[in-house]
CSV table of C-alpha atoms and ligand atoms in Angstrom, one decimal:
chain,number,residue,atom,x,y,z
N,9,MET,CA,0.0,0.0,0.0
N,10,LYS,CA,1.2,3.5,-0.9
N,11,PRO,CA,0.5,6.8,0.8
N,12,THR,CA,-2.5,8.2,-1.0
N,13,ASP,CA,-3.1,11.8,-1.9
N,14,ARG,CA,-5.2,13.7,-1.7
N,15,CYS,CA,-7.3,15.7,-4.1
N,16,GLY,CA,-7.0,17.2,-7.5
N,17,ILE,CA,-8.5,20.6,-8.4
N,18,PHE,CA,-9.2,22.3,-11.7
N,19,GLY,CA,-10.7,25.6,-12.6
N,20,ILE,CA,-11.3,27.6,-15.8
N,21,PHE,CA,-12.5,31.2,-16.3
N,22,GLY,CA,-13.8,32.6,-19.5
N,23,HIS,CA,-14.4,29.7,-21.9
N,24,PRO,CA,-17.7,28.7,-23.5
N,25,GLU,CA,-16.8,25.0,-22.9
N,26,ALA,CA,-16.0,25.5,-19.3
N,27,ALA,CA,-17.7,22.4,-17.9
N,28,ASN,CA,-16.4,20.1,-20.7
N,29,LEU,CA,-12.8,21.3,-20.2
N,30,THR,CA,-13.1,20.9,-16.4
N,31,TYR,CA,-14.2,17.3,-17.0
N,32,LEU,CA,-11.1,16.7,-19.2
N,33,GLY,CA,-8.9,18.4,-16.6
N,34,LEU,CA,-10.3,16.2,-13.8
N,35,TYR,CA,-9.7,13.2,-16.1
N,36,SER,CA,-6.0,14.0,-16.1
N,37,LEU,CA,-6.0,14.5,-12.4
N,38,GLN,CA,-7.8,11.2,-11.6
N,39,HIS,CA,-4.6,9.7,-10.1
N,40,ARG,CA,-5.0,12.3,-7.3
N,41,GLY,CA,-8.3,10.9,-6.1
N,42,GLN,CA,-10.8,8.2,-7.1
N,43,GLU,CA,-13.5,8.3,-4.5
N,44,SER,CA,-15.6,11.1,-5.8
N,45,ALA,CA,-15.7,13.8,-8.4
N,46,GLY,CA,-17.6,17.0,-8.9
N,47,ILE,CA,-18.0,20.1,-11.1
N,48,VAL,CA,-19.6,23.5,-10.4
N,49,SER,CA,-20.2,25.9,-13.3
N,50,VAL,CA,-21.5,29.4,-13.2
N,51,GLU,CA,-23.9,31.1,-15.6
N,52,GLY,CA,-24.7,34.7,-14.6
N,53,GLN,CA,-25.2,34.5,-10.9
N,54,MET,CA,-26.5,30.9,-11.0
N,55,LEU,CA,-24.2,28.1,-9.8
N,56,HIS,CA,-24.9,24.6,-11.4
N,57,SER,CA,-23.4,21.6,-9.6
N,58,HIS,CA,-23.0,17.9,-10.1
N,59,ARG,CA,-21.1,15.6,-7.7
N,60,GLY,CA,-21.0,11.9,-7.3
N,61,MET,CA,-19.1,8.9,-5.9
N,62,GLY,CA,-16.7,7.2,-8.2
N,63,LEU,CA,-14.3,7.9,-11.1
N,64,VAL,CA,-14.7,11.0,-13.3
N,65,SER,CA,-15.9,8.8,-16.1
N,66,GLU,CA,-18.5,7.2,-13.9
N,67,VAL,CA,-19.9,10.4,-12.4
N,68,PHE,CA,-20.2,12.5,-15.6
N,69,THR,CA,-22.1,11.7,-18.8
N,70,GLN,CA,-22.6,14.0,-21.8
N,71,GLU,CA,-26.1,14.7,-20.5
N,72,VAL,CA,-24.9,15.7,-17.1
N,73,LEU,CA,-22.2,18.0,-18.6
N,74,GLY,CA,-24.9,19.6,-20.7
N,75,LYS,CA,-26.6,20.7,-17.5
N,76,LEU,CA,-23.5,22.6,-16.4
N,77,PRO,CA,-23.6,25.8,-18.5
N,78,GLY,CA,-21.5,28.9,-18.2
N,79,MET,CA,-18.1,30.4,-19.0
N,80,SER,CA,-16.4,29.4,-15.8
N,81,ALA,CA,-16.2,26.2,-13.7
N,82,ILE,CA,-14.3,24.5,-11.0
N,83,GLY,CA,-13.9,20.7,-10.4
N,84,HIS,CA,-12.5,18.4,-7.8
N,85,VAL,CA,-11.5,14.7,-7.5
N,86,ARG,CA,-11.2,13.4,-4.0
N,87,TYR,CA,-9.6,10.7,-2.0
N,88,SER,CA,-10.7,11.1,1.6
N,89,THR,CA,-7.9,12.3,3.9
N,90,ALA,CA,-10.0,14.2,6.5
N,91,GLY,CA,-13.7,13.3,6.6
N,92,ALA,CA,-15.3,10.0,5.6
N,93,SER,CA,-15.8,8.7,2.1
N,94,HIS,CA,-19.4,9.9,1.5
N,95,ILE,CA,-21.3,11.9,-1.1
N,96,LYS,CA,-21.9,14.7,1.5
N,97,ASN,CA,-18.1,15.1,1.6
N,98,ALA,CA,-17.7,15.2,-2.2
N,99,GLN,CA,-16.5,18.5,-3.5
N,100,PRO,CA,-16.8,21.3,-4.8
N,101,PHE,CA,-19.0,22.4,-1.9
N,102,VAL,CA,-21.7,24.9,-2.9
N,103,VAL,CA,-23.3,27.2,-0.4
N,104,GLU,CA,-25.8,30.1,-0.4
N,105,TYR,CA,-25.0,32.8,2.0
N,106,TYR,CA,-25.9,36.4,2.5
N,107,LYS,CA,-23.8,37.4,-0.6
N,108,GLY,CA,-25.2,34.7,-2.9
N,109,GLY,CA,-23.8,31.5,-4.2
N,110,LEU,CA,-20.3,30.3,-3.6
N,111,ALA,CA,-18.4,27.1,-4.6
N,112,ILE,CA,-15.1,25.9,-3.2
N,113,ALA,CA,-12.7,23.1,-4.0
N,114,HIS,CA,-9.8,22.2,-1.6
N,115,ASN,CA,-6.7,20.1,-1.8
N,116,GLY,CA,-4.9,19.7,1.6
N,117,ASN,CA,-5.7,19.4,5.3
N,118,LEU,CA,-6.1,22.1,7.9
N,119,THR,CA,-4.3,21.5,11.1
N,120,ASN,CA,-6.6,23.6,13.3
N,121,ALA,CA,-9.9,22.8,11.7
N,122,ARG,CA,-11.3,21.0,14.7
N,123,ARG,CA,-10.8,23.8,17.1
N,124,ILE,CA,-12.4,26.3,14.8
N,125,ARG,CA,-15.2,24.0,14.1
N,126,ASP,CA,-15.9,23.5,17.8
N,127,ASP,CA,-15.9,27.3,18.2
N,128,LEU,CA,-18.3,27.8,15.3
N,129,GLU,CA,-20.6,25.1,16.5
N,130,ALA,CA,-20.7,26.7,19.9
N,131,GLN,CA,-21.8,29.9,18.2
N,132,GLY,CA,-24.6,28.0,16.4
N,133,SER,CA,-23.1,27.1,13.1
N,134,ILE,CA,-24.5,23.9,11.6
N,135,PHE,CA,-22.1,21.7,9.5
N,136,GLN,CA,-23.3,19.6,6.6
N,137,SER,CA,-20.2,17.5,6.2
N,138,THR,CA,-17.1,16.2,8.2
N,139,MET,CA,-14.7,18.0,5.8
N,140,ASP,CA,-12.4,20.7,7.1
N,141,THR,CA,-13.1,22.6,3.9
N,142,GLU,CA,-16.5,23.5,5.3
N,143,VAL,CA,-14.7,25.4,8.1
N,144,ILE,CA,-13.3,27.8,5.5
N,145,ILE,CA,-16.8,28.3,4.1
N,146,HIS,CA,-18.3,29.2,7.5
N,147,LEU,CA,-15.4,31.6,8.2
N,148,ILE,CA,-16.1,33.3,4.9
N,149,ALA,CA,-19.8,33.5,5.6
N,150,HIS,CA,-19.0,35.0,9.1
N,151,SER,CA,-16.8,37.8,7.6
N,152,ARG,CA,-18.4,41.2,6.9
N,153,GLU,CA,-15.6,42.4,4.6
N,154,PRO,CA,-17.1,44.1,1.5
N,155,THR,CA,-15.5,42.0,-1.3
N,156,LEU,CA,-15.3,38.2,-1.7
N,157,ARG,CA,-11.5,38.4,-1.9
N,158,ASP,CA,-11.3,40.1,1.5
N,159,ARG,CA,-13.8,37.8,3.1
N,160,VAL,CA,-11.7,34.9,1.8
N,161,VAL,CA,-8.5,36.4,3.1
N,162,THR,CA,-10.1,37.1,6.6
N,163,ALA,CA,-11.2,33.5,6.7
N,164,LEU,CA,-7.8,32.0,5.7
N,165,GLN,CA,-5.9,34.2,8.2
N,166,GLN,CA,-7.6,32.1,10.8
N,167,VAL,CA,-6.7,28.6,9.5
N,168,LYS,CA,-3.4,26.7,9.5
N,169,GLY,CA,-2.2,23.9,7.5
N,170,ALA,CA,-2.2,22.9,3.8
N,171,TYR,CA,-4.6,24.3,1.3
N,172,SER,CA,-4.6,24.9,-2.4
N,173,LEU,CA,-8.1,26.3,-3.1
N,174,LEU,CA,-10.4,27.3,-5.9
N,175,LEU,CA,-13.4,29.5,-5.2
N,176,LEU,CA,-16.1,30.4,-7.7
N,177,GLY,CA,-18.7,33.2,-7.1
N,178,GLU,CA,-19.6,36.8,-7.5
N,179,GLY,CA,-18.2,36.8,-11.1
N,180,GLN,CA,-14.7,35.7,-10.0
N,181,LEU,CA,-12.5,32.6,-9.9
N,182,ILE,CA,-10.1,32.8,-7.0
N,183,ALA,CA,-7.1,30.6,-6.6
N,184,ILE,CA,-5.1,30.4,-3.4
N,185,ARG,CA,-2.1,28.5,-2.1
N,186,ASP,CA,-1.3,28.4,1.6
N,187,PRO,CA,1.7,30.4,2.8
N,188,ASN,CA,3.9,27.3,3.0
N,189,GLY,CA,2.8,26.1,-0.4
N,190,PHE,CA,2.5,22.4,0.6
N,191,ARG,CA,0.3,21.4,-2.3
N,192,PRO,CA,0.9,22.4,-5.9
N,193,LEU,CA,-1.2,24.7,-8.0
N,194,ALA,CA,-0.4,25.9,-11.5
N,195,LEU,CA,-1.8,28.7,-13.7
N,196,GLY,CA,-2.2,28.3,-17.5
N,197,ARG,CA,-3.8,30.0,-20.5
N,198,LEU,CA,-6.1,28.5,-23.1
N,199,GLU,CA,-6.8,31.1,-25.8
N,200,ASP,CA,-8.4,33.9,-23.8
N,201,ALA,CA,-9.3,31.8,-20.9
N,202,TYR,CA,-7.4,31.2,-17.7
N,203,VAL,CA,-7.0,27.7,-16.3
N,204,ILE,CA,-5.8,26.6,-12.9
N,205,ALA,CA,-4.9,23.0,-12.0
N,206,SER,CA,-3.2,20.9,-9.3
N,207,GLU,CA,-0.8,19.6,-12.0
N,208,THR,CA,0.2,20.8,-15.4
N,209,CYS,CA,-0.7,17.4,-17.0
N,210,ALA,CA,-4.2,18.7,-17.0
N,211,PHE,CA,-3.2,21.6,-19.2
N,212,ASP,CA,-1.6,19.2,-21.7
N,213,LEU,CA,-4.8,17.3,-22.3
N,214,ILE,CA,-6.9,20.4,-23.1
N,215,GLY,CA,-4.1,22.2,-25.1
N,216,ALA,CA,-3.5,24.9,-22.5
N,217,GLU,CA,-0.2,26.5,-22.0
N,218,TYR,CA,1.5,26.4,-18.6
N,219,HIS,CA,2.2,29.9,-17.5
N,220,ARG,CA,3.5,29.7,-13.9
N,221,ASP,CA,2.8,28.3,-10.4
N,222,VAL,CA,0.4,30.1,-8.1
N,223,GLU,CA,2.9,31.1,-5.5
N,224,PRO,CA,2.8,30.1,-1.8
N,225,GLY,CA,0.7,32.7,0.0
N,226,GLU,CA,-0.7,34.1,-3.3
N,227,VAL,CA,-4.4,35.0,-3.7
N,228,LEU,CA,-5.0,35.2,-7.4
N,229,VAL,CA,-8.4,36.8,-8.4
N,230,ILE,CA,-9.5,36.3,-12.0
N,231,ASP,CA,-12.5,38.2,-13.3
N,232,GLU,CA,-13.5,40.1,-16.4
N,233,LYS,CA,-10.7,42.6,-15.9
N,234,GLY,CA,-8.1,39.7,-15.9
N,235,PRO,CA,-6.0,38.2,-13.1
N,236,ARG,CA,-4.7,40.2,-10.1
N,237,SER,CA,-2.7,38.9,-7.2
N,238,ILE,CA,-2.2,39.9,-3.6
N,239,ARG,CA,0.0,38.3,-0.9
N,240,PRO,CA,-1.9,39.1,2.3
N,241,PHE,CA,-0.4,36.4,4.6
N,242,GLU,CA,2.5,36.7,6.9
N,243,LYS,CA,5.6,35.6,5.1
N,244,THR,CA,7.0,32.2,6.1
N,245,THR,CA,9.4,29.6,4.7
N,246,ASN,CA,8.2,27.4,1.8
N,247,SER,CA,7.3,23.8,2.7
N,248,LEU,CA,6.7,22.2,-0.7
N,249,CYS,CA,5.6,18.5,-0.3
N,250,VAL,CA,8.6,16.6,-1.5
N,251,PHE,CA,6.5,13.5,-1.9
N,252,GLU,CA,4.7,15.1,-4.8
N,253,LEU,CA,8.0,14.8,-6.7
N,254,ILE,CA,8.8,11.3,-5.4
N,255,TYR,CA,5.5,9.6,-6.0
N,256,PHE,CA,2.2,11.5,-6.1
N,257,ALA,CA,2.4,13.7,-9.2
N,258,ARG,CA,2.2,12.3,-12.7
N,259,PRO,CA,5.7,12.1,-14.3
N,260,ASP,CA,4.5,14.3,-17.2
N,261,SER,CA,3.7,17.2,-14.8
N,262,ILE,CA,5.8,20.2,-13.8
N,263,ILE,CA,5.6,20.6,-10.1
N,264,PHE,CA,7.2,23.3,-8.1
N,265,ASP,CA,9.0,24.4,-11.2
N,266,ARG,CA,10.6,21.0,-11.7
N,267,GLY,CA,9.9,18.3,-14.2
N,268,VAL,CA,8.7,15.3,-12.2
N,269,TYR,CA,10.1,12.7,-14.6
N,270,ALA,CA,13.6,14.4,-14.5
N,271,VAL,CA,13.6,14.5,-10.7
N,272,ARG,CA,12.6,10.8,-10.5
N,273,LEU,CA,15.4,9.8,-13.0
N,274,ALA,CA,17.8,11.8,-10.8
N,275,LEU,CA,16.6,10.0,-7.7
N,276,GLY,CA,17.2,6.6,-9.4
N,277,ARG,CA,20.7,7.7,-10.4
N,278,GLN,CA,21.5,8.9,-6.9
N,279,LEU,CA,20.2,5.7,-5.4
N,280,ALA,CA,22.5,3.7,-7.7
N,281,ARG,CA,25.5,5.8,-6.5
N,282,GLU,CA,24.5,5.4,-2.8
N,283,HIS,CA,23.6,1.7,-3.0
N,284,PRO,CA,25.5,-0.1,-5.7
N,285,ILE,CA,25.3,-3.9,-5.9
N,286,LYS,CA,26.3,-6.6,-8.4
N,287,ALA,CA,23.2,-7.8,-10.2
N,288,ASP,CA,21.9,-9.0,-13.6
N,289,VAL,CA,18.7,-7.0,-14.0
N,290,VAL,CA,17.0,-3.9,-12.6
N,291,VAL,CA,13.2,-4.4,-12.2
N,292,PRO,CA,10.7,-1.6,-11.5
N,293,ILE,CA,7.6,-2.1,-9.4
N,294,PRO,CA,5.0,-0.7,-11.9
N,295,ASP,CA,3.9,2.0,-12.5
N,296,SER,CA,5.3,4.5,-10.0
N,297,GLY,CA,8.7,2.9,-9.7
N,298,PHE,CA,9.5,3.2,-13.4
N,299,PRO,CA,11.4,6.5,-13.7
N,300,ALA,CA,13.6,5.8,-10.7
N,301,THR,CA,14.4,2.4,-12.1
N,302,ILE,CA,15.4,3.9,-15.5
N,303,GLY,CA,17.7,6.2,-13.6
N,304,TYR,CA,19.2,3.4,-11.5
N,305,ALA,CA,19.8,1.3,-14.7
N,306,ARG,CA,21.4,4.1,-16.6
N,307,GLU,CA,23.7,5.0,-13.7
N,308,SER,CA,24.7,1.4,-12.8
N,309,GLY,CA,24.9,0.1,-16.4
N,310,ILE,CA,22.7,-2.9,-15.4
N,311,PRO,CA,19.9,-3.7,-17.9
N,312,LEU,CA,16.4,-2.8,-17.0
N,313,GLU,CA,13.8,-5.6,-17.4
N,314,MET,CA,10.1,-5.6,-17.2
N,315,GLY,CA,10.1,-8.3,-14.5
N,316,LEU,CA,6.7,-7.5,-13.3
N,317,ILE,CA,3.6,-7.0,-15.5
N,318,ARG,CA,0.7,-5.0,-14.2
N,319,ASN,CA,-2.9,-5.6,-15.0
N,320,HIS,CA,-4.3,-2.1,-15.8
N,321,TYR,CA,-7.9,-3.2,-15.8
N,322,ILE,CA,-8.4,-3.8,-12.2
N,323,GLY,CA,-11.2,-1.7,-10.8
N,324,ARG,CA,-11.0,0.0,-7.5
N,325,THR,CA,-12.7,-3.0,-5.8
N,326,PHE,CA,-12.0,-6.4,-7.2
N,327,ILE,CA,-14.5,-9.0,-6.0
N,328,GLU,CA,-13.0,-12.4,-5.9
N,329,PRO,CA,-15.4,-15.1,-7.1
N,330,GLU,CA,-17.3,-16.7,-4.3
N,331,GLN,CA,-16.2,-20.2,-5.2
N,332,SER,CA,-12.6,-19.1,-5.0
N,333,ILE,CA,-10.5,-21.6,-3.1
N,334,ARG,CA,-7.5,-19.3,-2.6
N,335,HIS,CA,-6.8,-15.7,-1.9
N,336,PHE,CA,-5.3,-14.0,-5.0
N,337,GLY,CA,-3.9,-10.9,-3.2
N,338,VAL,CA,-1.3,-8.9,-5.1
N,339,LYS,CA,-1.4,-11.4,-8.0
N,340,ILE,CA,-4.6,-9.8,-9.2
N,341,LYS,CA,-2.6,-6.7,-9.9
N,342,LEU,CA,0.9,-7.9,-10.7
N,343,ASN,CA,2.5,-11.0,-12.3
N,344,ALA,CA,6.2,-11.9,-12.4
N,345,LEU,CA,7.7,-12.4,-15.8
N,346,LYS,CA,9.6,-15.6,-15.3
N,347,ASP,CA,11.7,-15.3,-18.5
N,348,ALA,CA,13.1,-12.0,-17.3
N,349,ILE,CA,13.8,-13.1,-13.7
N,350,ARG,CA,14.7,-16.8,-13.6
N,351,GLY,CA,18.2,-17.4,-12.4
N,352,LYS,CA,18.9,-13.7,-12.2
N,353,ARG,CA,20.2,-11.4,-9.4
N,354,VAL,CA,17.4,-8.8,-9.3
N,355,ILE,CA,17.5,-5.2,-8.1
N,356,LEU,CA,13.9,-4.3,-7.3
N,357,VAL,CA,13.3,-0.6,-7.4
N,358,ASP,CA,10.3,1.2,-5.8
N,359,ASP,CA,9.7,4.8,-4.7
N,360,SER,CA,8.7,4.2,-1.1
N,361,ILE,CA,7.9,1.6,1.6
N,362,VAL,CA,4.9,2.3,3.9
N,363,ARG,CA,3.9,-0.9,5.8
N,364,ALA,CA,5.9,-3.3,3.6
N,365,THR,CA,3.1,-5.9,3.4
N,366,THR,CA,2.6,-5.6,-0.3
N,367,GLY,CA,6.3,-5.4,-0.9
N,368,ARG,CA,6.8,-8.7,0.9
N,369,LYS,CA,4.3,-10.4,-1.3
N,370,ILE,CA,6.0,-9.0,-4.4
N,371,VAL,CA,9.4,-10.2,-3.2
N,372,ARG,CA,7.8,-13.7,-2.7
N,373,MET,CA,6.4,-13.6,-6.2
N,374,ILE,CA,9.8,-12.7,-7.7
N,375,ARG,CA,11.5,-15.4,-5.6
N,376,ASN,CA,8.9,-18.0,-6.8
N,377,ALA,CA,9.6,-16.9,-10.4
N,378,GLY,CA,13.2,-18.2,-9.9
N,379,ALA,CA,15.2,-15.1,-8.9
N,380,GLU,CA,18.6,-16.0,-7.5
N,381,ALA,CA,18.9,-12.9,-5.3
N,382,ILE,CA,16.6,-9.9,-4.7
N,383,HIS,CA,18.0,-6.5,-3.6
N,384,ALA,CA,15.4,-3.8,-2.9
N,385,ARG,CA,16.3,-0.2,-3.6
N,386,ILE,CA,14.0,2.6,-2.6
N,387,SER,CA,14.2,6.1,-4.1
N,388,SER,CA,13.1,7.9,-1.0
N,389,PRO,CA,14.3,7.8,2.7
N,390,PRO,CA,12.5,5.6,5.3
N,391,ILE,CA,9.0,7.0,6.0
N,392,THR,CA,8.9,7.3,9.8
N,393,HIS,CA,6.2,9.8,10.5
N,394,PRO,CA,2.6,10.3,9.3
N,395,CYS,CA,1.6,13.3,7.1
N,396,PHE,CA,-0.9,15.9,8.4
N,397,TYR,CA,-0.9,18.1,5.4
N,398,GLY,CA,-3.3,16.3,3.0
N,399,ILE,CA,-1.6,12.9,2.4
N,400,ASP,CA,-3.2,9.7,3.7
N,401,THR,CA,-0.4,7.8,5.5
N,402,PRO,CA,-1.0,5.2,8.3
N,403,MET,CA,-0.3,6.2,11.9
N,404,LYS,CA,3.3,6.0,13.1
N,405,LYS,CA,2.9,2.5,14.6
N,406,ASP,CA,2.0,1.1,11.2
N,407,LEU,CA,4.9,2.6,9.4
N,408,ILE,CA,7.5,-0.2,9.3
N,409,ALA,CA,10.5,2.1,9.1
N,410,ALA,CA,9.3,3.9,12.3
N,411,THR,CA,9.7,0.8,14.4
N,412,HIS,CA,12.3,-1.3,12.5
N,413,THR,CA,15.9,-0.8,11.4
N,414,VAL,CA,16.8,-1.1,7.7
N,415,ASP,CA,18.1,-4.7,8.3
N,416,GLU,CA,14.9,-5.6,10.1
N,417,VAL,CA,12.8,-4.2,7.2
N,418,SER,CA,14.9,-6.2,4.8
N,419,ALA,CA,14.4,-9.3,6.8
N,420,TYR,CA,10.6,-8.7,6.8
N,421,LEU,CA,10.6,-8.2,3.1
N,422,THR,CA,12.8,-11.3,2.8
N,423,THR,CA,15.2,-9.5,0.5
N,424,ASP,CA,19.0,-10.1,0.3
N,425,SER,CA,19.6,-6.4,0.9
N,426,LEU,CA,17.8,-3.2,1.2
N,427,GLY,CA,18.9,0.4,0.5
N,428,TYR,CA,17.0,3.6,0.9
N,429,LEU,CA,17.9,6.9,-0.7
N,430,SER,CA,19.5,9.3,1.9
N,431,LEU,CA,17.8,12.5,2.9
N,432,GLU,CA,20.8,14.4,1.6
N,433,GLY,CA,20.6,12.6,-1.7
N,434,LEU,CA,16.9,13.5,-1.9
N,435,ARG,CA,17.6,17.1,-1.2
N,436,GLU,CA,20.2,17.3,-3.8
N,437,CYS,CA,18.0,15.6,-6.5
N,438,VAL,CA,15.1,18.0,-6.0
N,439,GLY,CA,17.5,21.0,-6.0
N,440,ASP,CA,16.5,22.2,-2.5
N,441,ASN,CA,19.2,24.8,-2.1
N,442,GLU,CA,17.0,27.2,-0.2
N,443,HIS,CA,15.3,24.7,2.2
N,444,SER,CA,12.0,25.1,0.5
N,445,PHE,CA,10.6,21.5,1.0
N,446,CYS,CA,8.7,19.6,3.6
N,447,TYR,CA,10.4,16.3,4.6
N,448,ALA,CA,8.3,15.7,7.8
N,449,CYS,CA,7.3,12.2,6.9
N,450,PHE,CA,11.0,11.3,6.9
N,451,THR,CA,12.2,13.5,9.8
N,452,GLY,CA,9.2,14.3,12.0
N,453,ASP,CA,10.2,17.9,11.7
N,454,TYR,CA,6.7,19.4,11.0
N,455,PRO,CA,6.8,22.8,9.5
N,456,VAL,CA,3.3,23.8,10.7
N,457,PRO,CA,2.4,22.8,14.3
N,458,ILE,CA,0.1,19.8,14.5
N,459,LEU,CA,-1.3,20.0,18.0
N,460,SER,CA,-2.7,23.5,17.7
N,461,CYS,CA,-5.6,22.2,19.8
N,462,PRO,CA,-3.8,20.9,22.8
N,463,GLU,CA,-6.7,19.1,24.5
N,464,VAL,CA,-7.6,17.1,21.5
N,465,SER,CA,-5.2,14.5,20.2
N,466,GLN,CA,-3.9,14.3,16.6
N,467,MET,CA,-6.0,11.2,16.1
N,468,GLU,CA,-9.2,13.0,16.8
N,469,LEU,CA,-8.1,16.2,15.2
N,470,PHE,CA,-7.7,14.5,11.8
N,471,GLY,CA,-10.6,12.1,12.0
N,472,PHE,CA,-8.5,9.0,12.1
N,473,ARG,CA,-9.9,5.6,12.8
N,474,SER,CA,-12.2,5.7,15.7
N,475,GLN,CA,-10.9,2.6,17.6
N,476,GLU,CA,-7.5,4.2,17.6
N,477,ALA,CA,-8.8,7.6,18.5
N,478,GLU,CA,-10.5,6.0,21.5
N,479,VAL,CA,-7.2,4.9,22.9
N,480,ARG,CA,-5.5,8.3,22.5
N,481,ILE,CA,-8.1,11.0,22.8
N,482,GLY,CA,-7.3,13.6,25.4
N,483,PRO,CA,-9.5,14.6,28.4
N,484,ARG,CA,-11.8,16.8,26.4
N,485,GLY,CA,-12.3,14.0,23.9
N,486,ARG,CA,-13.1,11.5,26.6
N,487,GLU,CA,-15.6,13.9,28.0
N,488,ARG,CA,-17.2,14.1,24.6
N,489,LYS,CA,-17.2,10.4,24.1
N,490,ARG,CA,-18.9,9.9,27.5
N,491,GLU,CA,-21.5,12.5,26.5
N,492,SER,CA,-22.2,10.7,23.3
N,493,GLU,CA,-22.5,7.3,25.1
N,494,SER,CA,-24.9,8.6,27.7
G,508,SF4,S1,4.8,15.2,5.6
G,508,SF4,FE1,5.6,14.1,3.7
G,508,SF4,S2,3.8,13.7,2.5
G,508,SF4,FE2,3.2,15.3,4.0
G,508,SF4,S3,3.5,17.3,3.1
G,508,SF4,FE3,5.4,16.8,4.2
G,508,SF4,S4,6.7,15.7,2.6
G,508,SF4,FE4,4.6,15.7,1.8
């Protein structure tokens, strides 16, 4: 199992095919979330919305898109990080408040959402969802600033954490990246229209031109007069999510001004320099391990082989036949290519190890295919801490590198050796000369405080699994739990 992002957002201002292009944009961002998808378009003052559970192709039909008129639209694909997987949590959210209609799409996690939500509920606010995005909407609705831009800024000055946001309303499309810039957000042009997307691969599909990134702390307002930016937040250091470059983003995207594919090649080359070993073939774990494997093979001079073949037609939930007499597990998705592996010393390259349970099964599969030796090489450092900024990672106790040494992880995987990329090597490959990246899942050095609500634990704060939360919730949480039981 890999850490999972996350969300993808897309917006367009000033194009007669706004909803159709948003649909295509979301299609390109599908890797950032597969649980739900939604589009909101605006025609005049009227917002039109459609959201549903499932893939973009399952949620939208030509008929549905035909009911989303207007020259501007925003869209969202979601994998739940905070808040349960449920249609009420699907985005974009649409609300009616005293200034009219407003739609919002959010990628990231707020780290003080719980405390703000408690305060707002105490003042009488009623929440429709369990999403921290809704906190932002309530704060906007509470603001009495005269313009939407200023109401949004007032709201965001109260929240902490990771957010790349798109808002649609009052004749404007507003794009915002949090002051640390955790999650990516790019600005492009398509003819006279402006487009915004989590990743530039969305621009390529619709023929838009990548213009630049929305900068950390930037509030970009696009309306009939064109785009205008302000930077209203207190300046802080950048904390760009390095995992976007290692694994999350598509290799054909430009993220944080860097080509993702080129970075991953460099990670593989660096890995080969740090952990050389005599072997016959280098094998990627498809698909995400590919670019680093190419880098490793080029640097080491050892040939790359497609030792694992992936079935690309597995749905999100494969149902094994009832009469099945055995558990198929990882074999449903991957199969070892015996001709490429038998009798060979194999270097198996992947981008990360989380729990190592899937990795162990893959190693067994390769061993059963006749490999003479298996050396695992990982193009990132050991993941030792959970992410609280919009990436779904297990809790610390479930991260194998948090509780095991490298040799112990290798023994668990049953590999002959294991080598992780060093943190210094990673820094060098992403060109982090100005300390602009977040590495907290490797170091525990969180750039934005997590326990901003001291009486509620991290578990509760981020809506983690309830049985774990029960064990760890603080005094106020226990009180609440008792109340709910009584
Ligand atoms: S903790 Fe890791 S996954 Fe989360 S934002 Fe930082 S680098 Fe990215």
